[in-house]
């Protein structure tokens, strides 16, 4: 007899989809009336499952299992990006409800504002592990319309409520189910991805100072062309990074601007935004060393001055080997040969929860890889099989 | 006895400098009150020198020598860029006055709007060789404030005046003196440049279409990164162009933009403005072939689509060998070992006048290469020696 009632799971998902519905997706920005309605809907589902449910001062919805442990924590986030998909974080929250319905000893959480409608982002998961200060809440404003976070919390009826803190000793680990937000599973014809960890993102700015000159009067030998130096540096990175990267490293130059940007003027300045991602700290450090060497080599070769500045370095969040092993085993049972291990290139609540307990994630395929758009979707049979995998893996890991 | 009264030449230049004075430079945009005042000042100087002086319907000031030929045409333009230098085109016009004062059989011209304050640019030199149509005048507007050219001509009192046409059979050639607008003469410690010709500019747009994707969820192998394809293409051009260029070719990428330009989004589109310049048609054609081959190779190697579009192709204007030889000989006499031959990378009225008669240009050094800025300057002794070279070369070429 299967542990999970997949029909009920899909019914719950479709019921939640009606709240803030937008075309085939949803529009539930954090603390909006639609978002708060979805949180109240969730509180009812958690009570239905016999959990002690509450909402805290940052908007986290938390359902506490009343029986003895050992316990697991299961969940994700319930708000959406603007006019975005119906699954995304809601999938992991409703999967938590399904595990609770099945009688597993799980607490279920919907962490507030994983989507970063407010400056800082990940407010709920940061708050619940104790790294969100009151002054950060005082400072944060809506990225949509500038509303102070304090005002938004008050309007949502959350002002003055205490904020929950996780008792990490209570848990054997945290499971989060999520859509892949990419095309790897779909392209390989797979139904589930066992996440090996959430990559760290190291972001950099590279500025190159040259000399702005007239493109007619300045010989090639006289030039200090910041745009050309930027091209040569990025071409060098393109050559060198593959010698140092890991099997699933990614690196991206998302912005290049040259000034003044006129057809007959040699650029005097170039600005580059560059980032790389990997799950392995050793790989990240090798890539940083390679980047620094490329910038140094640019300054040796060119008559321009390149300056490298770090913007941010997040921490990689590797998933727990025993939890991954449990997912592997049951994935092979439910979808033989149709699953793989893979890193998560995007950020998730699990990356913060990983700081206080073991975590694991399970990815469902994303149709055409569409994410953060109302057309986002996953086949219902894939949703169902992944929820079964999550439930069986949770049960196996609790026993193990 | 020297042909040219250099003291008077410098006095004329400094007198003209007072009209529209701005800091150490001038502000005389085309058809502005200051510009029209400078044209009236010039009409007086031309009459003083015994020329028959007039201003035509596009603002050209023209002084006609009353005696027998053969004649030369000498001149440049008298308006300035906004808040720009005191010499630039004024230098060539006042040098024409100096040659007329010395009794040489020269007509002197100040061609209107070489600086392109109005759309189209080079209005005067185009008009006087017969390639500026009435409908082009009807369409053109000020690039500074959108004023229609017709309104500006009316406000300047030029509406309804006939436009002059050059009788090219009257002339053995056209001499234009101008500041270098670069640092080559100064860096080499030289006092004069005999211009070999005015380069052609061939301008191109390259658009690259890829696929916009999330930088986290898309593996390196899956990407169709338009920004990276742009970097690789520009790096290829940087490698290949030196194999095909002439000794003084220049090539410039003045603008690169990638869309959407966000740190975590793989660019889906890149736009490049690219140009090259040379005086030699065969070199220009080799560079075009090289550019087309690079774009083709990009499309062979990459999973993006690069499209090359020509924006404009101007004609190179080579200077006349006999006129250059006359300048060489007298330059060596006045400044032994302190002159060189060089192409003009920037455009000048001479490039249009070259379509109807032989032309030559003489460059004076520019201090620090500053141009189109009020700080533009040239040492007075260099101005003087160049005016002497121009006068003696004109006399020698007329005799030869």
CSV table of N, CA, C and O in Angstrom, one decimal, chain B residues 116-212:
chain,number,residue,atom,x,y,z
B,116,UNK,N,28.7,69.3,-38.5
B,116,UNK,CA,27.5,68.5,-38.4
B,116,UNK,C,26.6,68.9,-37.2
B,116,UNK,O,26.1,68.0,-36.6
B,117,UNK,N,26.5,70.2,-36.9
B,117,UNK,CA,25.4,70.5,-36.0
B,117,UNK,C,24.0,70.2,-36.5
B,117,UNK,O,23.1,69.9,-35.8
B,118,UNK,N,23.9,70.1,-37.8
B,118,UNK,CA,22.7,69.7,-38.5
B,118,UNK,C,22.9,68.3,-39.1
B,118,UNK,O,24.0,67.9,-39.5
B,119,UNK,N,21.8,67.5,-39.1
B,119,UNK,CA,21.8,66.2,-39.7
B,119,UNK,C,22.4,66.2,-41.1
B,119,UNK,O,22.0,67.0,-41.9
B,120,UNK,N,23.2,65.3,-41.4
B,120,UNK,CA,23.9,65.2,-42.7
B,120,UNK,C,25.3,65.7,-42.6
B,120,UNK,O,26.2,64.9,-42.9
B,121,UNK,N,25.5,66.9,-42.0
B,121,UNK,CA,26.9,67.4,-41.8
B,121,UNK,C,27.5,67.8,-43.2
B,121,UNK,O,26.9,67.5,-44.3
B,122,UNK,N,28.6,68.5,-43.1
B,122,UNK,CA,29.3,68.9,-44.4
B,122,UNK,C,28.4,69.6,-45.3
B,122,UNK,O,28.5,69.4,-46.6
B,123,UNK,N,27.4,70.4,-44.8
B,123,UNK,CA,26.4,71.0,-45.7
B,123,UNK,C,27.1,71.9,-46.7
B,123,UNK,O,26.7,71.8,-47.9
B,124,UNK,N,28.0,72.7,-46.3
B,124,UNK,CA,28.6,73.6,-47.3
B,124,UNK,C,29.4,73.0,-48.4
B,124,UNK,O,29.3,73.3,-49.5
B,125,UNK,N,30.3,72.0,-48.0
B,125,UNK,CA,31.1,71.4,-49.1
B,125,UNK,C,30.3,70.5,-50.0
B,125,UNK,O,30.5,70.4,-51.2
B,126,UNK,N,29.3,69.9,-49.4
B,126,UNK,CA,28.4,69.1,-50.2
B,126,UNK,C,27.6,70.0,-51.2
B,126,UNK,O,27.4,69.6,-52.4
B,127,UNK,N,27.1,71.1,-50.7
B,127,UNK,CA,26.3,72.0,-51.5
B,127,UNK,C,27.1,72.6,-52.6
B,127,UNK,O,26.7,72.6,-53.8
B,128,UNK,N,28.3,73.0,-52.3
B,128,UNK,CA,29.1,73.7,-53.4
B,128,UNK,C,29.6,72.7,-54.5
B,128,UNK,O,30.0,73.2,-55.6
B,129,UNK,N,29.6,71.4,-54.2
B,129,UNK,CA,30.0,70.5,-55.3
B,129,UNK,C,28.7,69.9,-55.9
B,129,UNK,O,28.7,69.0,-56.8
B,130,UNK,N,27.5,70.3,-55.4
B,130,UNK,CA,26.3,69.9,-56.1
B,130,UNK,C,25.6,68.6,-55.6
B,130,UNK,O,24.8,68.0,-56.4
B,131,UNK,N,26.0,68.2,-54.4
B,131,UNK,CA,25.4,66.9,-54.0
B,131,UNK,C,24.4,67.1,-52.8
B,131,UNK,O,24.1,66.1,-52.1
B,132,UNK,N,24.0,68.3,-52.5
B,132,UNK,CA,23.1,68.5,-51.4
B,132,UNK,C,21.8,69.0,-52.0
B,132,UNK,O,21.7,70.1,-52.5
B,133,UNK,N,20.8,68.1,-52.0
B,133,UNK,CA,19.5,68.4,-52.6
B,133,UNK,C,18.6,69.3,-51.7
B,133,UNK,O,18.8,69.3,-50.5
B,134,UNK,N,17.6,69.9,-52.3
B,134,UNK,CA,16.7,70.8,-51.5
B,134,UNK,C,15.9,69.9,-50.5
B,134,UNK,O,15.6,70.4,-49.4
B,135,UNK,N,15.6,68.7,-50.9
B,135,UNK,CA,14.8,67.9,-50.0
B,135,UNK,C,15.6,67.4,-48.8
B,135,UNK,O,15.1,67.3,-47.7
B,136,UNK,N,16.9,67.3,-49.0
B,136,UNK,CA,17.8,67.0,-47.8
B,136,UNK,C,17.8,68.2,-46.9
B,136,UNK,O,17.8,68.0,-45.6
B,137,UNK,N,17.8,69.4,-47.4
B,137,UNK,CA,17.8,70.6,-46.6
B,137,UNK,C,16.4,70.7,-45.9
B,137,UNK,O,16.3,71.0,-44.7
B,138,UNK,N,15.3,70.3,-46.6
B,138,UNK,CA,14.0,70.3,-46.0
B,138,UNK,C,13.9,69.4,-44.8
B,138,UNK,O,13.3,69.7,-43.8
B,139,UNK,N,14.6,68.2,-44.9
B,139,UNK,CA,14.5,67.2,-43.8
B,139,UNK,C,15.4,67.4,-42.6
B,139,UNK,O,15.1,67.0,-41.5
B,140,UNK,N,16.6,68.1,-42.8
B,140,UNK,CA,17.6,68.2,-41.8
B,140,UNK,C,17.2,69.0,-40.6
B,140,UNK,O,16.5,70.0,-40.7
B,141,UNK,N,17.5,68.5,-39.4
B,141,UNK,CA,17.2,69.2,-38.2
B,141,UNK,C,18.5,69.4,-37.3
B,141,UNK,O,19.4,68.6,-37.5
B,142,UNK,N,18.5,70.3,-36.4
B,142,UNK,CA,19.6,70.5,-35.5
B,142,UNK,C,19.8,69.3,-34.6
B,142,UNK,O,18.8,68.8,-34.1
B,143,UNK,N,21.0,68.8,-34.5
B,143,UNK,CA,21.3,67.7,-33.6
B,143,UNK,C,21.3,68.2,-32.2
B,143,UNK,O,21.3,67.4,-31.2
B,144,UNK,N,21.4,69.5,-32.0
B,144,UNK,CA,21.5,70.1,-30.6
B,144,UNK,C,20.1,70.3,-30.1
B,144,UNK,O,19.8,69.9,-28.9
B,145,UNK,N,19.1,70.8,-30.9
B,145,UNK,CA,17.8,71.1,-30.3
B,145,UNK,C,16.7,70.8,-31.2
B,145,UNK,O,15.5,71.2,-31.0
B,146,UNK,N,16.9,70.2,-32.4
B,146,UNK,CA,15.8,69.8,-33.2
B,146,UNK,C,15.3,70.8,-34.2
B,146,UNK,O,14.4,70.6,-35.0
B,147,UNK,N,15.8,72.1,-34.1
B,147,UNK,CA,15.4,73.1,-35.0
B,147,UNK,C,15.5,72.7,-36.5
B,147,UNK,O,16.6,72.2,-36.9
B,148,UNK,N,14.5,72.8,-37.3
B,148,UNK,CA,14.6,72.5,-38.7
B,148,UNK,C,15.7,73.4,-39.3
B,148,UNK,O,15.8,74.6,-39.0
B,149,UNK,N,16.5,72.8,-40.2
B,149,UNK,CA,17.6,73.6,-40.9
B,149,UNK,C,17.0,74.8,-41.6
B,149,UNK,O,17.6,75.9,-41.6
B,150,UNK,N,15.8,74.6,-42.3
B,150,UNK,CA,15.2,75.8,-43.0
B,150,UNK,C,15.0,77.0,-42.0
B,150,UNK,O,15.2,78.1,-42.4
B,151,UNK,N,14.5,76.6,-40.8
B,151,UNK,CA,14.2,77.7,-39.8
B,151,UNK,C,15.5,78.4,-39.4
B,151,UNK,O,15.6,79.6,-39.3
B,152,UNK,N,16.6,77.5,-39.2
B,152,UNK,CA,17.9,78.1,-38.8
B,152,UNK,C,18.4,79.0,-39.9
B,152,UNK,O,19.0,80.1,-39.6
B,153,UNK,N,18.3,78.6,-41.2
B,153,UNK,CA,18.8,79.4,-42.3
B,153,UNK,C,18.0,80.7,-42.4
B,153,UNK,O,18.6,81.8,-42.6
B,154,UNK,N,16.7,80.7,-42.1
B,154,UNK,CA,15.9,81.9,-42.2
B,154,UNK,C,16.3,82.8,-41.1
B,154,UNK,O,16.5,84.0,-41.3
B,155,UNK,N,16.5,82.3,-39.8
B,155,UNK,CA,16.9,83.1,-38.7
B,155,UNK,C,18.2,83.7,-38.9
B,155,UNK,O,18.5,84.8,-38.4
B,156,UNK,N,19.1,83.1,-39.7
B,156,UNK,CA,20.4,83.6,-40.0
B,156,UNK,C,20.4,84.6,-41.1
B,156,UNK,O,21.4,85.1,-41.5
B,157,UNK,N,19.2,84.8,-41.7
B,157,UNK,CA,19.1,85.7,-42.9
B,157,UNK,C,19.5,85.1,-44.2
B,157,UNK,O,19.9,85.9,-45.1
B,158,UNK,N,19.6,83.8,-44.3
B,158,UNK,CA,20.1,83.2,-45.5
B,158,UNK,C,19.0,82.6,-46.4
B,158,UNK,O,19.3,82.2,-47.5
B,159,UNK,N,17.7,82.6,-45.9
B,159,UNK,CA,16.6,82.1,-46.7
B,159,UNK,C,16.6,82.8,-48.1
B,159,UNK,O,16.7,84.0,-48.2
B,160,UNK,N,16.4,82.0,-49.1
B,160,UNK,CA,16.2,82.6,-50.5
B,160,UNK,C,17.5,82.9,-51.2
B,160,UNK,O,17.4,83.2,-52.4
B,161,UNK,N,18.6,83.0,-50.5
B,161,UNK,CA,19.8,83.3,-51.2
B,161,UNK,C,20.2,82.1,-52.1
B,161,UNK,O,20.0,81.0,-51.7
B,162,UNK,N,20.8,82.4,-53.2
B,162,UNK,CA,21.3,81.3,-54.1
B,162,UNK,C,22.4,80.5,-53.5
B,162,UNK,O,23.2,81.1,-52.6
B,163,UNK,N,22.6,79.3,-53.8
B,163,UNK,CA,23.7,78.5,-53.3
B,163,UNK,C,24.8,78.4,-54.4
B,163,UNK,O,24.5,78.2,-55.6
B,164,UNK,N,26.1,78.7,-54.0
B,164,UNK,CA,27.2,78.7,-55.0
B,164,UNK,C,27.5,77.3,-55.4
B,164,UNK,O,27.3,76.3,-54.7
B,165,UNK,N,28.0,77.2,-56.6
B,165,UNK,CA,28.6,75.9,-57.2
B,165,UNK,C,30.0,76.2,-57.6
B,165,UNK,O,30.3,77.2,-58.2
B,166,UNK,N,30.9,75.3,-57.3
B,166,UNK,CA,32.3,75.4,-57.7
B,166,UNK,C,32.4,75.2,-59.2
B,166,UNK,O,31.8,74.3,-59.8
B,167,UNK,N,33.2,76.1,-59.9
B,167,UNK,CA,33.6,75.8,-61.3
B,167,UNK,C,35.0,75.2,-61.2
B,167,UNK,O,36.0,75.8,-61.1
B,168,UNK,N,34.9,73.8,-61.2
B,168,UNK,CA,36.2,73.1,-60.9
B,168,UNK,C,37.3,73.4,-61.9
B,168,UNK,O,38.4,73.3,-61.6
B,169,UNK,N,36.9,73.7,-63.1
B,169,UNK,CA,37.9,74.0,-64.2
B,169,UNK,C,38.7,75.2,-63.8
B,169,UNK,O,39.8,75.4,-64.4
B,170,UNK,N,38.2,76.0,-62.9
B,170,UNK,CA,39.0,77.3,-62.5
B,170,UNK,C,40.2,77.0,-61.7
B,170,UNK,O,41.1,77.8,-61.6
B,171,UNK,N,40.3,75.7,-61.1
B,171,UNK,CA,41.3,75.5,-60.0
B,171,UNK,C,42.3,74.5,-60.4
B,171,UNK,O,42.0,73.4,-61.0
B,172,UNK,N,43.5,74.7,-59.9
B,172,UNK,CA,44.6,73.6,-60.0
B,172,UNK,C,44.5,72.7,-58.8
B,172,UNK,O,45.1,71.6,-58.8
B,173,UNK,N,43.7,73.1,-57.8
B,173,UNK,CA,43.6,72.3,-56.6
B,173,UNK,C,43.1,73.0,-55.4
B,173,UNK,O,42.9,74.3,-55.4
B,174,UNK,N,42.8,72.3,-54.3
B,174,UNK,CA,42.3,72.8,-53.0
B,174,UNK,C,43.3,72.4,-51.9
B,174,UNK,O,43.7,71.3,-51.7
B,175,UNK,N,43.7,73.5,-51.2
B,175,UNK,CA,44.6,73.2,-50.0
B,175,UNK,C,43.8,73.5,-48.7
B,175,UNK,O,43.2,74.5,-48.6
B,176,UNK,N,43.9,72.6,-47.8
B,176,UNK,CA,43.2,72.8,-46.5
B,176,UNK,C,44.2,72.5,-45.4
B,176,UNK,O,44.8,71.5,-45.3
B,177,UNK,N,44.4,73.5,-44.5
B,177,UNK,CA,45.2,73.4,-43.3
B,177,UNK,C,44.3,73.1,-42.1
B,177,UNK,O,43.2,73.6,-42.0
B,178,UNK,N,44.7,72.2,-41.2
B,178,UNK,CA,43.9,71.8,-40.1
B,178,UNK,C,44.8,71.3,-39.0
B,178,UNK,O,45.9,70.9,-39.2
B,179,UNK,N,44.2,71.4,-37.8
B,179,UNK,CA,44.9,70.8,-36.6
B,179,UNK,C,44.9,69.2,-36.8
B,179,UNK,O,43.9,68.7,-37.4
B,180,UNK,N,45.9,68.5,-36.3
B,180,UNK,CA,45.9,67.1,-36.4
B,180,UNK,C,44.8,66.4,-35.7
B,180,UNK,O,44.3,65.4,-36.1
B,181,UNK,N,44.4,66.9,-34.5
B,181,UNK,CA,43.4,66.2,-33.6
B,181,UNK,C,43.9,64.9,-33.1
B,181,UNK,O,43.1,64.0,-32.9
B,182,UNK,N,45.2,64.7,-33.0
B,182,UNK,CA,45.8,63.5,-32.5
B,182,UNK,C,47.1,63.8,-31.9
B,182,UNK,O,47.5,65.0,-31.8
B,183,UNK,N,47.9,62.8,-31.5
B,183,UNK,CA,49.1,63.0,-30.8
B,183,UNK,C,50.4,62.6,-31.6
B,183,UNK,O,51.5,62.6,-31.1
B,184,UNK,N,50.2,62.2,-32.9
B,184,UNK,CA,51.3,61.6,-33.6
B,184,UNK,C,52.4,62.6,-33.8
B,184,UNK,O,53.6,62.3,-33.6
B,185,UNK,N,52.1,63.8,-34.3
B,185,UNK,CA,53.1,64.8,-34.5
B,185,UNK,C,53.8,65.2,-33.2
B,185,UNK,O,55.0,65.2,-33.1
B,186,UNK,N,53.0,65.5,-32.2
B,186,UNK,CA,53.6,65.9,-30.9
B,186,UNK,C,54.5,64.8,-30.3
B,186,UNK,O,55.6,65.1,-29.9
B,187,UNK,N,54.0,63.6,-30.3
B,187,UNK,CA,54.8,62.5,-29.7
B,187,UNK,C,56.1,62.2,-30.5
B,187,UNK,O,57.1,61.8,-29.9
B,188,UNK,N,56.1,62.5,-31.8
B,188,UNK,CA,57.3,62.4,-32.6
B,188,UNK,C,58.2,63.6,-32.6
B,188,UNK,O,59.2,63.7,-33.3
B,189,UNK,N,57.7,64.7,-31.9
B,189,UNK,CA,58.4,65.9,-31.9
B,189,UNK,C,58.4,66.7,-33.2
B,189,UNK,O,59.3,67.4,-33.6
B,190,UNK,N,57.4,66.5,-34.0
B,190,UNK,CA,57.3,67.1,-35.4
B,190,UNK,C,56.5,68.3,-35.4
B,190,UNK,O,55.6,68.6,-34.5
B,191,UNK,N,56.6,69.1,-36.4
B,191,UNK,CA,55.9,70.4,-36.5
B,191,UNK,C,54.9,70.5,-37.6
B,191,UNK,O,54.1,71.4,-37.7
B,192,UNK,N,54.9,69.5,-38.5
B,192,UNK,CA,53.9,69.6,-39.6
B,192,UNK,C,53.7,68.1,-40.2
B,192,UNK,O,54.6,67.3,-40.1
B,193,UNK,N,52.5,67.9,-40.6
B,193,UNK,CA,52.1,66.6,-41.3
B,193,UNK,C,51.5,66.9,-42.6
B,193,UNK,O,50.6,67.7,-42.8
B,194,UNK,N,52.1,66.2,-43.6
B,194,UNK,CA,51.6,66.3,-45.0
B,194,UNK,C,50.6,65.1,-45.2
B,194,UNK,O,51.0,63.9,-45.1
B,195,UNK,N,49.4,65.4,-45.3
B,195,UNK,CA,48.3,64.4,-45.3
B,195,UNK,C,48.3,63.7,-46.6
B,195,UNK,O,48.3,64.3,-47.7
B,196,UNK,N,48.3,62.3,-46.5
B,196,UNK,CA,48.3,61.5,-47.7
B,196,UNK,C,46.9,61.3,-48.2
B,196,UNK,O,46.7,60.9,-49.4
B,197,UNK,N,45.9,61.5,-47.4
B,197,UNK,CA,44.5,61.3,-47.8
B,197,UNK,C,43.6,61.2,-46.6
B,197,UNK,O,44.1,61.2,-45.4
B,198,UNK,N,42.3,61.3,-46.8
B,198,UNK,CA,41.3,61.2,-45.7
B,198,UNK,C,40.7,59.8,-45.8
B,198,UNK,O,40.3,59.4,-46.9
B,199,UNK,N,40.8,59.1,-44.7
B,199,UNK,CA,40.4,57.7,-44.7
B,199,UNK,C,38.9,57.6,-45.0
B,199,UNK,O,38.1,58.5,-44.6
B,200,UNK,N,38.5,56.5,-45.5
B,200,UNK,CA,37.1,56.1,-45.5
B,200,UNK,C,36.7,55.4,-44.2
B,200,UNK,O,37.6,54.8,-43.6
B,201,UNK,N,35.5,55.6,-43.8
B,201,UNK,CA,35.0,54.9,-42.6
B,201,UNK,C,33.9,53.9,-43.1
B,201,UNK,O,32.9,54.3,-43.7
B,202,UNK,N,34.1,52.6,-42.7
B,202,UNK,CA,33.0,51.7,-43.1
B,202,UNK,C,32.5,51.2,-41.7
B,202,UNK,O,33.2,50.6,-40.9
B,203,UNK,N,31.2,51.4,-41.5
B,203,UNK,CA,30.5,51.2,-40.2
B,203,UNK,C,29.6,50.0,-40.4
B,203,UNK,O,28.9,49.8,-41.3
B,204,UNK,N,29.6,49.1,-39.3
B,204,UNK,CA,28.8,47.9,-39.3
B,204,UNK,C,28.1,47.7,-38.0
B,204,UNK,O,28.6,48.2,-36.9
B,205,UNK,N,27.0,47.0,-38.1
B,205,UNK,CA,26.3,46.5,-36.9
B,205,UNK,C,26.3,45.0,-36.9
B,205,UNK,O,26.1,44.4,-38.0
B,206,UNK,N,26.7,44.4,-35.8
B,206,UNK,CA,26.6,42.9,-35.7
B,206,UNK,C,25.7,42.6,-34.5
B,206,UNK,O,25.8,43.1,-33.4
B,207,UNK,N,24.6,41.9,-34.9
B,207,UNK,CA,23.7,41.4,-33.8
B,207,UNK,C,23.9,39.9,-33.7
B,207,UNK,O,24.1,39.2,-34.6
B,208,UNK,N,23.8,39.5,-32.4
B,208,UNK,CA,24.0,38.1,-32.1
B,208,UNK,C,22.7,37.6,-31.3
B,208,UNK,O,22.4,38.2,-30.3
B,209,UNK,N,22.0,36.6,-31.9
B,209,UNK,CA,20.9,36.1,-31.2
B,209,UNK,C,21.2,34.8,-30.6
B,209,UNK,O,21.7,33.9,-31.2
B,210,UNK,N,21.0,34.7,-29.3
B,210,UNK,CA,21.2,33.4,-28.6
B,210,UNK,C,19.9,33.0,-27.8
B,210,UNK,O,18.8,33.2,-28.4
B,211,UNK,N,20.0,32.5,-26.6
B,211,UNK,CA,18.8,32.2,-25.8
B,211,UNK,C,19.0,32.7,-24.4
B,211,UNK,O,20.0,32.3,-23.8
B,212,UNK,N,18.1,33.5,-24.0
B,212,UNK,CA,18.2,34.0,-22.6
B,212,UNK,C,17.8,32.9,-21.6
B,212,UNK,O,16.8,32.3,-21.8
